[in-house]
Amino acid sequence: MNNQMVKTDRKITLIGQNGQAEGQLVDLSLIEAGVLTKRGAREGTHLELVFEVPALKEFITLHINATVIHRHNSENAIYLKLSFSPLNESDSLALADFVDYKTRLLELGQHKYKN
């Protein structure tokens, strides 16, 4: 499975057993996400990630269950890396479309500067 990690900057809501927190989705692949948030979570914590992506010719709100696999303090936030639980087909298709789009943009940018 291609685990191409792409950079992004989208608002995200993290929902856990003890409440929810807002954050910024900064890294995204088909199986993981990187999030900056003011409120941390321990490794092993299960969270629901809610964020919107432009995919499949519309804006789609994804609700993805994930587990914190890494955390560290950043300048003024906490960086969490989250591993996705198995995705349903519609979330998987939307996520793949968005990651493919971001990958194509990156490749076009690199190609542009080589010429």
PDB file as gemmi writes it, atoms N, CA and C in Angstrom:
CRYST1    1.000    1.000    1.000  90.00  90.00  90.00 P 1                      
ATOM      1  N   MET A   1       0.848  -1.192   0.000  1.00  0.00           N  
ATOM      2  CA  MET A   1       0.000   0.000   0.000  1.00  0.00           C  
ATOM      3  C   MET A   1       0.881   1.238   0.000  1.00  0.00           C  
ATOM      4  N   ASN A   2       0.535   2.191  -0.820  1.00  0.00           N  
ATOM      5  CA  ASN A   2       1.283   3.427  -0.903  1.00  0.00           C  
ATOM      6  C   ASN A   2       0.997   4.271   0.339  1.00  0.00           C  
ATOM      7  N   ASN A   3       2.050   4.577   1.092  1.00  0.00           N  
ATOM      8  CA  ASN A   3       1.860   5.420   2.270  1.00  0.00           C  
ATOM      9  C   ASN A   3       2.500   6.778   2.056  1.00  0.00           C  
ATOM     10  N   GLN A   4       2.292   7.342   0.868  1.00  0.00           N  
ATOM     11  CA  GLN A   4       2.803   8.676   0.552  1.00  0.00           C  
ATOM     12  C   GLN A   4       2.192   9.679   1.533  1.00  0.00           C  
ATOM     13  N   MET A   5       3.040  10.342   2.316  1.00  0.00           N  
ATOM     14  CA  MET A   5       2.575  11.352   3.266  1.00  0.00           C  
ATOM     15  C   MET A   5       2.606  12.700   2.560  1.00  0.00           C  
ATOM     16  N   VAL A   6       1.478  13.398   2.541  1.00  0.00           N  
ATOM     17  CA  VAL A   6       1.411  14.713   1.907  1.00  0.00           C  
ATOM     18  C   VAL A   6       1.196  15.778   2.973  1.00  0.00           C  
ATOM     19  N   LYS A   7       1.717  16.961   2.689  1.00  0.00           N  
ATOM     20  CA  LYS A   7       1.513  18.109   3.577  1.00  0.00           C  
ATOM     21  C   LYS A   7       0.160  18.727   3.260  1.00  0.00           C  
ATOM     22  N   THR A   8      -0.509  19.187   4.287  1.00  0.00           N  
ATOM     23  CA  THR A   8      -1.780  19.872   4.110  1.00  0.00           C  
ATOM     24  C   THR A   8      -1.956  20.831   5.279  1.00  0.00           C  
ATOM     25  N   ASP A   9      -2.972  21.623   5.255  1.00  0.00           N  
ATOM     26  CA  ASP A   9      -3.253  22.554   6.340  1.00  0.00           C  
ATOM     27  C   ASP A   9      -4.769  22.717   6.412  1.00  0.00           C  
ATOM     28  N   ARG A  10      -5.406  21.777   7.097  1.00  0.00           N  
ATOM     29  CA  ARG A  10      -6.866  21.752   7.182  1.00  0.00           C  
ATOM     30  C   ARG A  10      -7.274  21.722   8.653  1.00  0.00           C  
ATOM     31  N   LYS A  11      -8.403  22.330   8.941  1.00  0.00           N  
ATOM     32  CA  LYS A  11      -8.939  22.261  10.308  1.00  0.00           C  
ATOM     33  C   LYS A  11      -9.407  20.837  10.588  1.00  0.00           C  
ATOM     34  N   ILE A  12      -9.210  20.402  11.832  1.00  0.00           N  
ATOM     35  CA  ILE A  12      -9.630  19.064  12.224  1.00  0.00           C  
ATOM     36  C   ILE A  12     -10.171  19.120  13.649  1.00  0.00           C  
ATOM     37  N   THR A  13     -11.145  18.273  13.931  1.00  0.00           N  
ATOM     38  CA  THR A  13     -11.653  18.107  15.290  1.00  0.00           C  
ATOM     39  C   THR A  13     -11.271  16.712  15.754  1.00  0.00           C  
ATOM     40  N   LEU A  14     -10.687  16.644  16.949  1.00  0.00           N  
ATOM     41  CA  LEU A  14     -10.312  15.371  17.564  1.00  0.00           C  
ATOM     42  C   LEU A  14     -11.324  15.084  18.658  1.00  0.00           C  
ATOM     43  N   ILE A  15     -11.992  13.949  18.574  1.00  0.00           N  
ATOM     44  CA  ILE A  15     -13.023  13.610  19.553  1.00  0.00           C  
ATOM     45  C   ILE A  15     -12.565  12.374  20.320  1.00  0.00           C  
ATOM     46  N   GLY A  16     -12.490  12.528  21.635  1.00  0.00           N  
ATOM     47  CA  GLY A  16     -12.058  11.429  22.489  1.00  0.00           C  
ATOM     48  C   GLY A  16     -13.067  11.163  23.583  1.00  0.00           C  
ATOM     49  N   GLN A  17     -12.734  10.216  24.417  1.00  0.00           N  
ATOM     50  CA  GLN A  17     -13.621   9.823  25.505  1.00  0.00           C  
ATOM     51  C   GLN A  17     -13.844  10.964  26.501  1.00  0.00           C  
ATOM     52  N   ASN A  18     -12.824  11.833  26.656  1.00  0.00           N  
ATOM     53  CA  ASN A  18     -12.898  12.904  27.642  1.00  0.00           C  
ATOM     54  C   ASN A  18     -13.151  14.279  27.038  1.00  0.00           C  
ATOM     55  N   GLY A  19     -13.715  14.326  25.830  1.00  0.00           N  
ATOM     56  CA  GLY A  19     -14.014  15.619  25.223  1.00  0.00           C  
ATOM     57  C   GLY A  19     -13.446  15.719  23.826  1.00  0.00           C  
ATOM     58  N   GLN A  20     -13.380  16.950  23.335  1.00  0.00           N  
ATOM     59  CA  GLN A  20     -12.862  17.152  21.989  1.00  0.00           C  
ATOM     60  C   GLN A  20     -11.951  18.359  21.943  1.00  0.00           C  
ATOM     61  N   ALA A  21     -11.124  18.419  20.894  1.00  0.00           N  
ATOM     62  CA  ALA A  21     -10.187  19.523  20.711  1.00  0.00           C  
ATOM     63  C   ALA A  21     -10.099  19.840  19.233  1.00  0.00           C  
ATOM     64  N   GLU A  22      -9.840  21.113  18.952  1.00  0.00           N  
ATOM     65  CA  GLU A  22      -9.621  21.541  17.574  1.00  0.00           C  
ATOM     66  C   GLU A  22      -8.129  21.442  17.285  1.00  0.00           C  
ATOM     67  N   GLY A  23      -7.801  21.323  16.021  1.00  0.00           N  
ATOM     68  CA  GLY A  23      -6.396  21.273  15.642  1.00  0.00           C  
ATOM     69  C   GLY A  23      -6.219  21.538  14.168  1.00  0.00           C  
ATOM     70  N   GLN A  24      -4.973  21.397  13.715  1.00  0.00           N  
ATOM     71  CA  GLN A  24      -4.624  21.551  12.304  1.00  0.00           C  
ATOM     72  C   GLN A  24      -4.076  20.216  11.810  1.00  0.00           C  
ATOM     73  N   LEU A  25      -4.671  19.717  10.748  1.00  0.00           N  
ATOM     74  CA  LEU A  25      -4.175  18.529  10.070  1.00  0.00           C  
ATOM     75  C   LEU A  25      -3.014  18.988   9.198  1.00  0.00           C  
ATOM     76  N   VAL A  26      -1.795  18.481   9.458  1.00  0.00           N  
ATOM     77  CA  VAL A  26      -0.623  18.963   8.728  1.00  0.00           C  
ATOM     78  C   VAL A  26       0.004  17.907   7.822  1.00  0.00           C  
ATOM     79  N   ASP A  27      -0.167  16.628   8.140  1.00  0.00           N  
ATOM     80  CA  ASP A  27       0.348  15.521   7.328  1.00  0.00           C  
ATOM     81  C   ASP A  27      -0.774  14.526   7.137  1.00  0.00           C  
ATOM     82  N   LEU A  28      -0.826  13.906   5.950  1.00  0.00           N  
ATOM     83  CA  LEU A  28      -1.904  12.955   5.698  1.00  0.00           C  
ATOM     84  C   LEU A  28      -1.447  11.898   4.700  1.00  0.00           C  
ATOM     85  N   SER A  29      -1.794  10.648   4.986  1.00  0.00           N  
ATOM     86  CA  SER A  29      -1.571   9.553   4.043  1.00  0.00           C  
ATOM     87  C   SER A  29      -2.827   8.699   4.051  1.00  0.00           C  
ATOM     88  N   LEU A  30      -2.769   7.569   3.374  1.00  0.00           N  
ATOM     89  CA  LEU A  30      -3.920   6.676   3.342  1.00  0.00           C  
ATOM     90  C   LEU A  30      -4.106   5.920   4.654  1.00  0.00           C  
ATOM     91  N   ILE A  31      -3.083   5.934   5.519  1.00  0.00           N  
ATOM     92  CA  ILE A  31      -3.176   5.153   6.762  1.00  0.00           C  
ATOM     93  C   ILE A  31      -2.827   5.934   8.030  1.00  0.00           C  
ATOM     94  N   GLU A  32      -2.345   7.183   7.874  1.00  0.00           N  
ATOM     95  CA  GLU A  32      -1.927   7.959   9.033  1.00  0.00           C  
ATOM     96  C   GLU A  32      -2.207   9.446   8.835  1.00  0.00           C  
ATOM     97  N   ALA A  33      -2.194  10.156   9.966  1.00  0.00           N  
ATOM     98  CA  ALA A  33      -2.334  11.612   9.930  1.00  0.00           C  
ATOM     99  C   ALA A  33      -1.414  12.221  10.976  1.00  0.00           C  
ATOM    100  N   GLY A  34      -0.962  13.439  10.701  1.00  0.00           N  
ATOM    101  CA  GLY A  34      -0.213  14.222  11.668  1.00  0.00           C  
ATOM    102  C   GLY A  34      -1.016  15.465  11.997  1.00  0.00           C  
ATOM    103  N   VAL A  35      -1.198  15.744  13.278  1.00  0.00           N  
ATOM    104  CA  VAL A  35      -2.067  16.828  13.725  1.00  0.00           C  
ATOM    105  C   VAL A  35      -1.341  17.681  14.760  1.00  0.00           C  
ATOM    106  N   LEU A  36      -1.494  19.001  14.644  1.00  0.00           N  
ATOM    107  CA  LEU A  36      -1.043  19.929  15.675  1.00  0.00           C  
ATOM    108  C   LEU A  36      -2.267  20.364  16.471  1.00  0.00           C  
ATOM    109  N   THR A  37      -2.183  20.264  17.793  1.00  0.00           N  
ATOM    110  CA  THR A  37      -3.311  20.621  18.652  1.00  0.00           C  
ATOM    111  C   THR A  37      -2.785  21.173  19.970  1.00  0.00           C  
ATOM    112  N   LYS A  38      -3.608  21.941  20.642  1.00  0.00           N  
ATOM    113  CA  LYS A  38      -3.226  22.494  21.953  1.00  0.00           C  
ATOM    114  C   LYS A  38      -3.397  21.447  23.061  1.00  0.00           C  
ATOM    115  N   ARG A  39      -4.257  20.479  22.810  1.00  0.00           N  
ATOM    116  CA  ARG A  39      -4.576  19.480  23.828  1.00  0.00           C  
ATOM    117  C   ARG A  39      -4.003  18.134  23.392  1.00  0.00           C  
ATOM    118  N   GLY A  40      -3.117  17.593  24.183  1.00  0.00           N  
ATOM    119  CA  GLY A  40      -2.444  16.349  23.815  1.00  0.00           C  
ATOM    120  C   GLY A  40      -3.250  15.110  24.151  1.00  0.00           C  
ATOM    121  N   ALA A  41      -2.721  13.983  23.747  1.00  0.00           N  
ATOM    122  CA  ALA A  41      -3.292  12.683  24.073  1.00  0.00           C  
ATOM    123  C   ALA A  41      -2.139  11.704  24.175  1.00  0.00           C  
ATOM    124  N   ARG A  42      -2.271  10.736  25.053  1.00  0.00           N  
ATOM    125  CA  ARG A  42      -1.223   9.734  25.231  1.00  0.00           C  
ATOM    126  C   ARG A  42      -1.189   8.756  24.072  1.00  0.00           C  
ATOM    127  N   GLU A  43      -0.012   8.175  23.844  1.00  0.00           N  
ATOM    128  CA  GLU A  43       0.095   7.100  22.862  1.00  0.00           C  
ATOM    129  C   GLU A  43      -0.857   5.992  23.278  1.00  0.00           C  
ATOM    130  N   GLY A  44      -1.540   5.420  22.311  1.00  0.00           N  
ATOM    131  CA  GLY A  44      -2.518   4.371  22.582  1.00  0.00           C  
ATOM    132  C   GLY A  44      -3.940   4.883  22.716  1.00  0.00           C  
ATOM    133  N   THR A  45      -4.109   6.213  22.803  1.00  0.00           N  
ATOM    134  CA  THR A  45      -5.449   6.800  22.927  1.00  0.00           C  
ATOM    135  C   THR A  45      -6.203   6.673  21.607  1.00  0.00           C  
ATOM    136  N   HIS A  46      -7.472   6.281  21.691  1.00  0.00           N  
ATOM    137  CA  HIS A  46      -8.329   6.177  20.508  1.00  0.00           C  
ATOM    138  C   HIS A  46      -9.100   7.478  20.341  1.00  0.00           C  
ATOM    139  N   LEU A  47      -9.057   8.031  19.138  1.00  0.00           N  
ATOM    140  CA  LEU A  47      -9.740   9.288  18.839  1.00  0.00           C  
ATOM    141  C   LEU A  47     -10.518   9.156  17.536  1.00  0.00           C  
ATOM    142  N   GLU A  48     -11.553   9.965  17.408  1.00  0.00           N  
ATOM    143  CA  GLU A  48     -12.230  10.099  16.125  1.00  0.00           C  
ATOM    144  C   GLU A  48     -11.746  11.406  15.510  1.00  0.00           C  
ATOM    145  N   LEU A  49     -11.294  11.332  14.260  1.00  0.00           N  
ATOM    146  CA  LEU A  49     -10.835  12.506  13.540  1.00  0.00           C  
ATOM    147  C   LEU A  49     -11.951  12.947  12.603  1.00  0.00           C  
ATOM    148  N   VAL A  50     -12.312  14.214  12.664  1.00  0.00           N  
ATOM    149  CA  VAL A  50     -13.358  14.744  11.784  1.00  0.00           C  
ATOM    150  C   VAL A  50     -12.753  15.914  11.013  1.00  0.00           C  
ATOM    151  N   PHE A  51     -12.690  15.767   9.681  1.00  0.00           N  
ATOM    152  CA  PHE A  51     -12.145  16.827   8.838  1.00  0.00           C  
ATOM    153  C   PHE A  51     -12.745  16.734   7.443  1.00  0.00           C  
ATOM    154  N   GLU A  52     -12.648  17.845   6.730  1.00  0.00           N  
ATOM    155  CA  GLU A  52     -13.246  17.933   5.402  1.00  0.00           C  
ATOM    156  C   GLU A  52     -12.133  18.001   4.352  1.00  0.00           C  
ATOM    157  N   VAL A  53     -12.329  17.275   3.260  1.00  0.00           N  
ATOM    158  CA  VAL A  53     -11.388  17.334   2.140  1.00  0.00           C  
ATOM    159  C   VAL A  53     -12.157  17.534   0.840  1.00  0.00           C  
ATOM    160  N   PRO A  54     -11.547  18.271  -0.109  1.00  0.00           N  
ATOM    161  CA  PRO A  54     -12.141  18.328  -1.439  1.00  0.00           C  
ATOM    162  C   PRO A  54     -11.743  17.053  -2.170  1.00  0.00           C  
ATOM    163  N   ALA A  55     -12.708  16.206  -2.464  1.00  0.00           N  
ATOM    164  CA  ALA A  55     -12.418  14.920  -3.106  1.00  0.00           C  
ATOM    165  C   ALA A  55     -13.636  14.481  -3.899  1.00  0.00           C  
ATOM    166  N   LEU A  56     -13.388  13.755  -4.968  1.00  0.00           N  
ATOM    167  CA  LEU A  56     -14.466  13.191  -5.778  1.00  0.00           C  
ATOM    168  C   LEU A  56     -15.456  14.273  -6.207  1.00  0.00           C  
ATOM    169  N   LYS A  57     -14.912  15.453  -6.547  1.00  0.00           N  
ATOM    170  CA  LYS A  57     -15.680  16.596  -7.081  1.00  0.00           C  
ATOM    171  C   LYS A  57     -16.640  17.241  -6.089  1.00  0.00           C  
ATOM    172  N   GLU A  58     -16.389  17.056  -4.790  1.00  0.00           N  
ATOM    173  CA  GLU A  58     -17.198  17.727  -3.764  1.00  0.00           C  
ATOM    174  C   GLU A  58     -16.388  17.818  -2.474  1.00  0.00           C  
ATOM    175  N   PHE A  59     -16.906  18.556  -1.489  1.00  0.00           N  
ATOM    176  CA  PHE A  59     -16.275  18.577  -0.172  1.00  0.00           C  
ATOM    177  C   PHE A  59     -16.887  17.452   0.649  1.00  0.00           C  
ATOM    178  N   ILE A  60     -16.028  16.602   1.196  1.00  0.00           N  
ATOM    179  CA  ILE A  60     -16.491  15.427   1.934  1.00  0.00           C  
ATOM    180  C   ILE A  60     -15.966  15.509   3.364  1.00  0.00           C  
ATOM    181  N   THR A  61     -16.864  15.345   4.331  1.00  0.00           N  
ATOM    182  CA  THR A  61     -16.464  15.303   5.730  1.00  0.00           C  
ATOM    183  C   THR A  61     -16.181  13.855   6.102  1.00  0.00           C  
ATOM    184  N   LEU A  62     -14.946  13.611   6.538  1.00  0.00           N  
ATOM    185  CA  LEU A  62     -14.530  12.269   6.941  1.00  0.00           C  
ATOM    186  C   LEU A  62     -14.606  12.145   8.457  1.00  0.00           C  
ATOM    187  N   HIS A  63     -15.020  10.989   8.910  1.00  0.00           N  
ATOM    188  CA  HIS A  63     -15.030  10.626  10.332  1.00  0.00           C  
ATOM    189  C   HIS A  63     -14.190   9.354  10.422  1.00  0.00           C  
ATOM    190  N   ILE A  64     -12.939   9.505  10.873  1.00  0.00           N  
ATOM    191  CA  ILE A  64     -12.001   8.383  10.865  1.00  0.00           C  
ATOM    192  C   ILE A  64     -11.573   8.062  12.289  1.00  0.00           C  
ATOM    193  N   ASN A  65     -11.696   6.800  12.662  1.00  0.00           N  
ATOM    194  CA  ASN A  65     -11.199   6.348  13.959  1.00  0.00           C  
ATOM    195  C   ASN A  65      -9.709   6.085  13.840  1.00  0.00           C  
ATOM    196  N   ALA A  66      -8.955   6.535  14.857  1.00  0.00           N  
ATOM    197  CA  ALA A  66      -7.503   6.412  14.808  1.00  0.00           C  
ATOM    198  C   ALA A  66      -6.950   6.242  16.219  1.00  0.00           C  
ATOM    199  N   THR A  67      -5.698   5.807  16.267  1.00  0.00           N  
ATOM    200  CA  THR A  67      -4.992   5.614  17.529  1.00  0.00           C  
ATOM    201  C   THR A  67      -3.721   6.452  17.512  1.00  0.00           C  
ATOM    202  N   VAL A  68      -3.451   7.150  18.618  1.00  0.00           N  
ATOM    203  CA  VAL A  68      -2.223   7.942  18.733  1.00  0.00           C  
ATOM    204  C   VAL A  68      -1.035   6.979  18.795  1.00  0.00           C  
ATOM    205  N   ILE A  69      -0.089   7.147  17.863  1.00  0.00           N  
ATOM    206  CA  ILE A  69       1.097   6.275  17.855  1.00  0.00           C  
ATOM    207  C   ILE A  69       2.378   7.043  18.200  1.00  0.00           C  
ATOM    208  N   HIS A  70       2.288   8.387  18.236  1.00  0.00           N  
ATOM    209  CA  HIS A  70       3.454   9.204  18.574  1.00  0.00           C  
ATOM    210  C   HIS A  70       2.965  10.581  19.000  1.00  0.00           C  
ATOM    211  N   ARG A  71       3.700  11.194  19.920  1.00  0.00           N  
ATOM    212  CA  ARG A  71       3.407  12.584  20.283  1.00  0.00           C  
ATOM    213  C   ARG A  71       4.694  13.273  20.691  1.00  0.00           C  
ATOM    214  N   HIS A  72       4.792  14.547  20.384  1.00  0.00           N  
ATOM    215  CA  HIS A  72       5.887  15.366  20.897  1.00  0.00           C  
ATOM    216  C   HIS A  72       5.440  16.832  20.921  1.00  0.00           C  
ATOM    217  N   ASN A  73       6.117  17.605  21.756  1.00  0.00           N  
ATOM    218  CA  ASN A  73       5.802  19.023  21.854  1.00  0.00           C  
ATOM    219  C   ASN A  73       6.424  19.756  20.680  1.00  0.00           C  
ATOM    220  N   SER A  74       5.646  20.653  20.103  1.00  0.00           N  
ATOM    221  CA  SER A  74       6.104  21.504  19.019  1.00  0.00           C  
ATOM    222  C   SER A  74       6.248  22.901  19.618  1.00  0.00           C  
ATOM    223  N   GLU A  75       6.530  23.908  18.793  1.00  0.00           N  
ATOM    224  CA  GLU A  75       6.746  25.253  19.327  1.00  0.00           C  
ATOM    225  C   GLU A  75       5.623  25.715  20.241  1.00  0.00           C  
ATOM    226  N   ASN A  76       4.396  25.739  19.740  1.00  0.00           N  
ATOM    227  CA  ASN A  76       3.292  26.218  20.577  1.00  0.00           C  
ATOM    228  C   ASN A  76       2.085  25.286  20.492  1.00  0.00           C  
ATOM    229  N   ALA A  77       2.353  24.017  20.205  1.00  0.00           N  
ATOM    230  CA  ALA A  77       1.278  23.023  20.116  1.00  0.00           C  
ATOM    231  C   ALA A  77       1.874  21.642  20.381  1.00  0.00           C  
ATOM    232  N   ILE A  78       1.034  20.655  20.339  1.00  0.00           N  
ATOM    233  CA  ILE A  78       1.467  19.263  20.492  1.00  0.00           C  
ATOM    234  C   ILE A  78       1.224  18.564  19.164  1.00  0.00           C  
ATOM    235  N   TYR A  79       2.249  17.861  18.665  1.00  0.00           N  
ATOM    236  CA  TYR A  79       2.117  17.109  17.415  1.00  0.00           C  
ATOM    237  C   TYR A  79       1.733  15.674  17.759  1.00  0.00           C  
ATOM    238  N   LEU A  80       0.640  15.219  17.164  1.00  0.00           N  
ATOM    239  CA  LEU A  80       0.200  13.839  17.328  1.00  0.00           C  
ATOM    240  C   LEU A  80       0.258  13.135  15.981  1.00  0.00           C  
ATOM    241  N   LYS A  81       0.833  11.935  15.961  1.00  0.00           N  
ATOM    242  CA  LYS A  81       0.751  11.100  14.765  1.00  0.00           C  
ATOM    243  C   LYS A  81      -0.262  10.016  15.087  1.00  0.00           C  
ATOM    244  N   LEU A  82      -1.222   9.825  14.181  1.00  0.00           N  
ATOM    245  CA  LEU A  82      -2.331   8.906  14.410  1.00  0.00           C  
ATOM    246  C   LEU A  82      -2.388   7.863  13.306  1.00  0.00           C  
ATOM    247  N   SER A  83      -2.603   6.636  13.704  1.00  0.00           N  
ATOM    248  CA  SER A  83      -2.753   5.529  12.760  1.00  0.00           C  
ATOM    249  C   SER A  83      -4.237   5.210  12.627  1.00  0.00           C  
ATOM    250  N   PHE A  84      -4.716   5.156  11.372  1.00  0.00           N  
ATOM    251  CA  PHE A  84      -6.137   4.938  11.130  1.00  0.00           C  
ATOM    252  C   PHE A  84      -6.551   3.501  11.407  1.00  0.00           C  
ATOM    253  N   SER A  85      -7.743   3.327  11.954  1.00  0.00           N  
ATOM    254  CA  SER A  85      -8.404   2.024  11.987  1.00  0.00           C  
ATOM    255  C   SER A  85      -8.836   1.740  10.550  1.00  0.00           C  
ATOM    256  N   PRO A  86      -9.173   0.497  10.221  1.00  0.00           N  
ATOM    257  CA  PRO A  86      -9.619   0.221   8.842  1.00  0.00           C  
ATOM    258  C   PRO A  86     -10.743   1.173   8.431  1.00  0.00           C  
ATOM    259  N   LEU A  87     -10.610   1.717   7.219  1.00  0.00           N  
ATOM    260  CA  LEU A  87     -11.568   2.698   6.711  1.00  0.00           C  
ATOM    261  C   LEU A  87     -12.708   2.024   5.969  1.00  0.00           C  
ATOM    262  N   ASN A  88     -13.889   2.649   6.000  1.00  0.00           N  
ATOM    263  CA  ASN A  88     -14.971   2.146   5.151  1.00  0.00           C  
ATOM    264  C   ASN A  88     -14.646   2.550   3.709  1.00  0.00           C  
ATOM    265  N   GLU A  89     -15.353   1.980   2.761  1.00  0.00           N  
ATOM    266  CA  GLU A  89     -15.013   2.177   1.354  1.00  0.00           C  
ATOM    267  C   GLU A  89     -15.129   3.632   0.915  1.00  0.00           C  
ATOM    268  N   SER A  90     -16.184   4.326   1.339  1.00  0.00           N  
ATOM    269  CA  SER A  90     -16.363   5.708   0.885  1.00  0.00           C  
ATOM    270  C   SER A  90     -15.283   6.627   1.458  1.00  0.00           C  
ATOM    271  N   ASP A  91     -14.912   6.463   2.738  1.00  0.00           N  
ATOM    272  CA  ASP A  91     -13.833   7.264   3.323  1.00  0.00           C  
ATOM    273  C   ASP A  91     -12.511   6.947   2.633  1.00  0.00           C  
ATOM    274  N   SER A  92     -12.280   5.682   2.350  1.00  0.00           N  
ATOM    275  CA  SER A  92     -11.050   5.256   1.695  1.00  0.00           C  
ATOM    276  C   SER A  92     -10.920   5.876   0.303  1.00  0.00           C  
ATOM    277  N   LEU A  93     -12.000   5.871  -0.461  1.00  0.00           N  
ATOM    278  CA  LEU A  93     -11.981   6.456  -1.805  1.00  0.00           C  
ATOM    279  C   LEU A  93     -11.743   7.960  -1.756  1.00  0.00           C  
ATOM    280  N   ALA A  94     -12.421   8.655  -0.845  1.00  0.00           N  
ATOM    281  CA  ALA A  94     -12.259  10.106  -0.722  1.00  0.00           C  
ATOM    282  C   ALA A  94     -10.829  10.449  -0.297  1.00  0.00           C  
ATOM    283  N   LEU A  95     -10.299   9.730   0.667  1.00  0.00           N  
ATOM    284  CA  LEU A  95      -8.946   9.978   1.148  1.00  0.00           C  
ATOM    285  C   LEU A  95      -7.926   9.721   0.036  1.00  0.00           C  
ATOM    286  N   ALA A  96      -8.093   8.635  -0.698  1.00  0.00           N  
ATOM    287  CA  ALA A  96      -7.183   8.312  -1.803  1.00  0.00           C  
ATOM    288  C   ALA A  96      -7.225   9.397  -2.872  1.00  0.00           C  
ATOM    289  N   ASP A  97      -8.408   9.900  -3.183  1.00  0.00           N  
ATOM    290  CA  ASP A  97      -8.542  10.940  -4.197  1.00  0.00           C  
ATOM    291  C   ASP A  97      -7.816  12.213  -3.747  1.00  0.00           C  
ATOM    292  N   PHE A  98      -7.978  12.600  -2.490  1.00  0.00           N  
ATOM    293  CA  PHE A  98      -7.337  13.807  -1.980  1.00  0.00           C  
ATOM    294  C   PHE A  98      -5.816  13.650  -1.938  1.00  0.00           C  
ATOM    295  N   VAL A  99      -5.326  12.521  -1.430  1.00  0.00           N  
ATOM    296  CA  VAL A  99      -3.876  12.286  -1.354  1.00  0.00           C  
ATOM    297  C   VAL A  99      -3.275  12.244  -2.761  1.00  0.00           C  
ATOM    298  N   ASP A 100      -3.956  11.608  -3.703  1.00  0.00           N  
ATOM    299  CA  ASP A 100      -3.478  11.577  -5.098  1.00  0.00           C  
ATOM    300  C   ASP A 100      -3.386  12.989  -5.667  1.00  0.00           C  
ATOM    301  N   TYR A 101      -4.396  13.808  -5.386  1.00  0.00           N  
ATOM    302  CA  TYR A 101      -4.411  15.200  -5.859  1.00  0.00           C  
ATOM    303  C   TYR A 101      -3.213  15.969  -5.303  1.00  0.00           C  
ATOM    304  N   LYS A 102      -2.981  15.862  -3.989  1.00  0.00           N  
ATOM    305  CA  LYS A 102      -1.868  16.569  -3.355  1.00  0.00           C  
ATOM    306  C   LYS A 102      -0.526  16.060  -3.895  1.00  0.00           C  
ATOM    307  N   THR A 103      -0.426  14.756  -4.164  1.00  0.00           N  
ATOM    308  CA  THR A 103       0.800  14.174  -4.706  1.00  0.00           C  
ATOM    309  C   THR A 103       1.061  14.705  -6.113  1.00  0.00           C  
ATOM    310  N   ARG A 104       0.010  14.785  -6.937  1.00  0.00           N  
ATOM    311  CA  ARG A 104       0.159  15.325  -8.291  1.00  0.00           C  
ATOM    312  C   ARG A 104       0.617  16.782  -8.246  1.00  0.00           C  
ATOM    313  N   LEU A 105       0.064  17.573  -7.343  1.00  0.00           N  
ATOM    314  CA  LEU A 105       0.481  18.969  -7.208  1.00  0.00           C  
ATOM    315  C   LEU A 105       1.964  19.063  -6.865  1.00  0.00           C  
ATOM    316  N   LEU A 106       2.407  18.230  -5.936  1.00  0.00           N  
ATOM    317  CA  LEU A 106       3.804  18.210  -5.521  1.00  0.00           C  
ATOM    318  C   LEU A 106       4.703  17.839  -6.701  1.00  0.00           C  
ATOM    319  N   GLU A 107       4.316  16.792  -7.441  1.00  0.00           N  
ATOM    320  CA  GLU A 107       5.107  16.356  -8.587  1.00  0.00           C  
ATOM    321  C   GLU A 107       5.146  17.420  -9.680  1.00  0.00           C  
ATOM    322  N   LEU A 108       4.025  18.094  -9.925  1.00  0.00           N  
ATOM    323  CA  LEU A 108       4.000  19.176 -10.916  1.00  0.00           C  
ATOM    324  C   LEU A 108       4.940  20.307 -10.500  1.00  0.00           C  
ATOM    325  N   GLY A 109       4.943  20.640  -9.227  1.00  0.00           N  
ATOM    326  CA  GLY A 109       5.825  21.693  -8.715  1.00  0.00           C  
ATOM    327  C   GLY A 109       7.283  21.323  -8.878  1.00  0.00           C  
ATOM    328  N   GLN A 110       7.634  20.083  -8.581  1.00  0.00           N  
ATOM    329  CA  GLN A 110       9.027  19.638  -8.722  1.00  0.00           C  
ATOM    330  C   GLN A 110       9.423  19.613 -10.196  1.00  0.00           C  
ATOM    331  N   HIS A 111       8.520  19.169 -11.073  1.00  0.00           N  
ATOM    332  CA  HIS A 111       8.801  19.106 -12.502  1.00  0.00           C  
ATOM    333  C   HIS A 111       9.011  20.523 -13.052  1.00  0.00           C  
ATOM    334  N   LYS A 112       8.208  21.469 -12.599  1.00  0.00           N  
ATOM    335  CA  LYS A 112       8.281  22.850 -13.054  1.00  0.00           C  
ATOM    336  C   LYS A 112       9.644  23.454 -12.777  1.00  0.00           C  
ATOM    337  N   TYR A 113      10.214  23.154 -11.597  1.00  0.00           N  
ATOM    338  CA  TYR A 113      11.487  23.753 -11.218  1.00  0.00           C  
ATOM    339  C   TYR A 113      12.684  23.032 -11.818  1.00  0.00           C  
ATOM    340  N   LYS A 114      12.495  21.851 -12.358  1.00  0.00           N  
ATOM    341  CA  LYS A 114      13.599  21.136 -13.007  1.00  0.00           C  
ATOM    342  C   LYS A 114      13.876  21.685 -14.403  1.00  0.00           C  
ATOM    343  N   ASN A 115      12.866  22.226 -15.050  1.00  0.00           N  
ATOM    344  CA  ASN A 115      13.019  22.720 -16.429  1.00  0.00           C  
ATOM    345  C   ASN A 115      13.529  24.140 -16.469  1.00  0.00           C  
TER     346      ASN A 115                                                      
END                                                                             
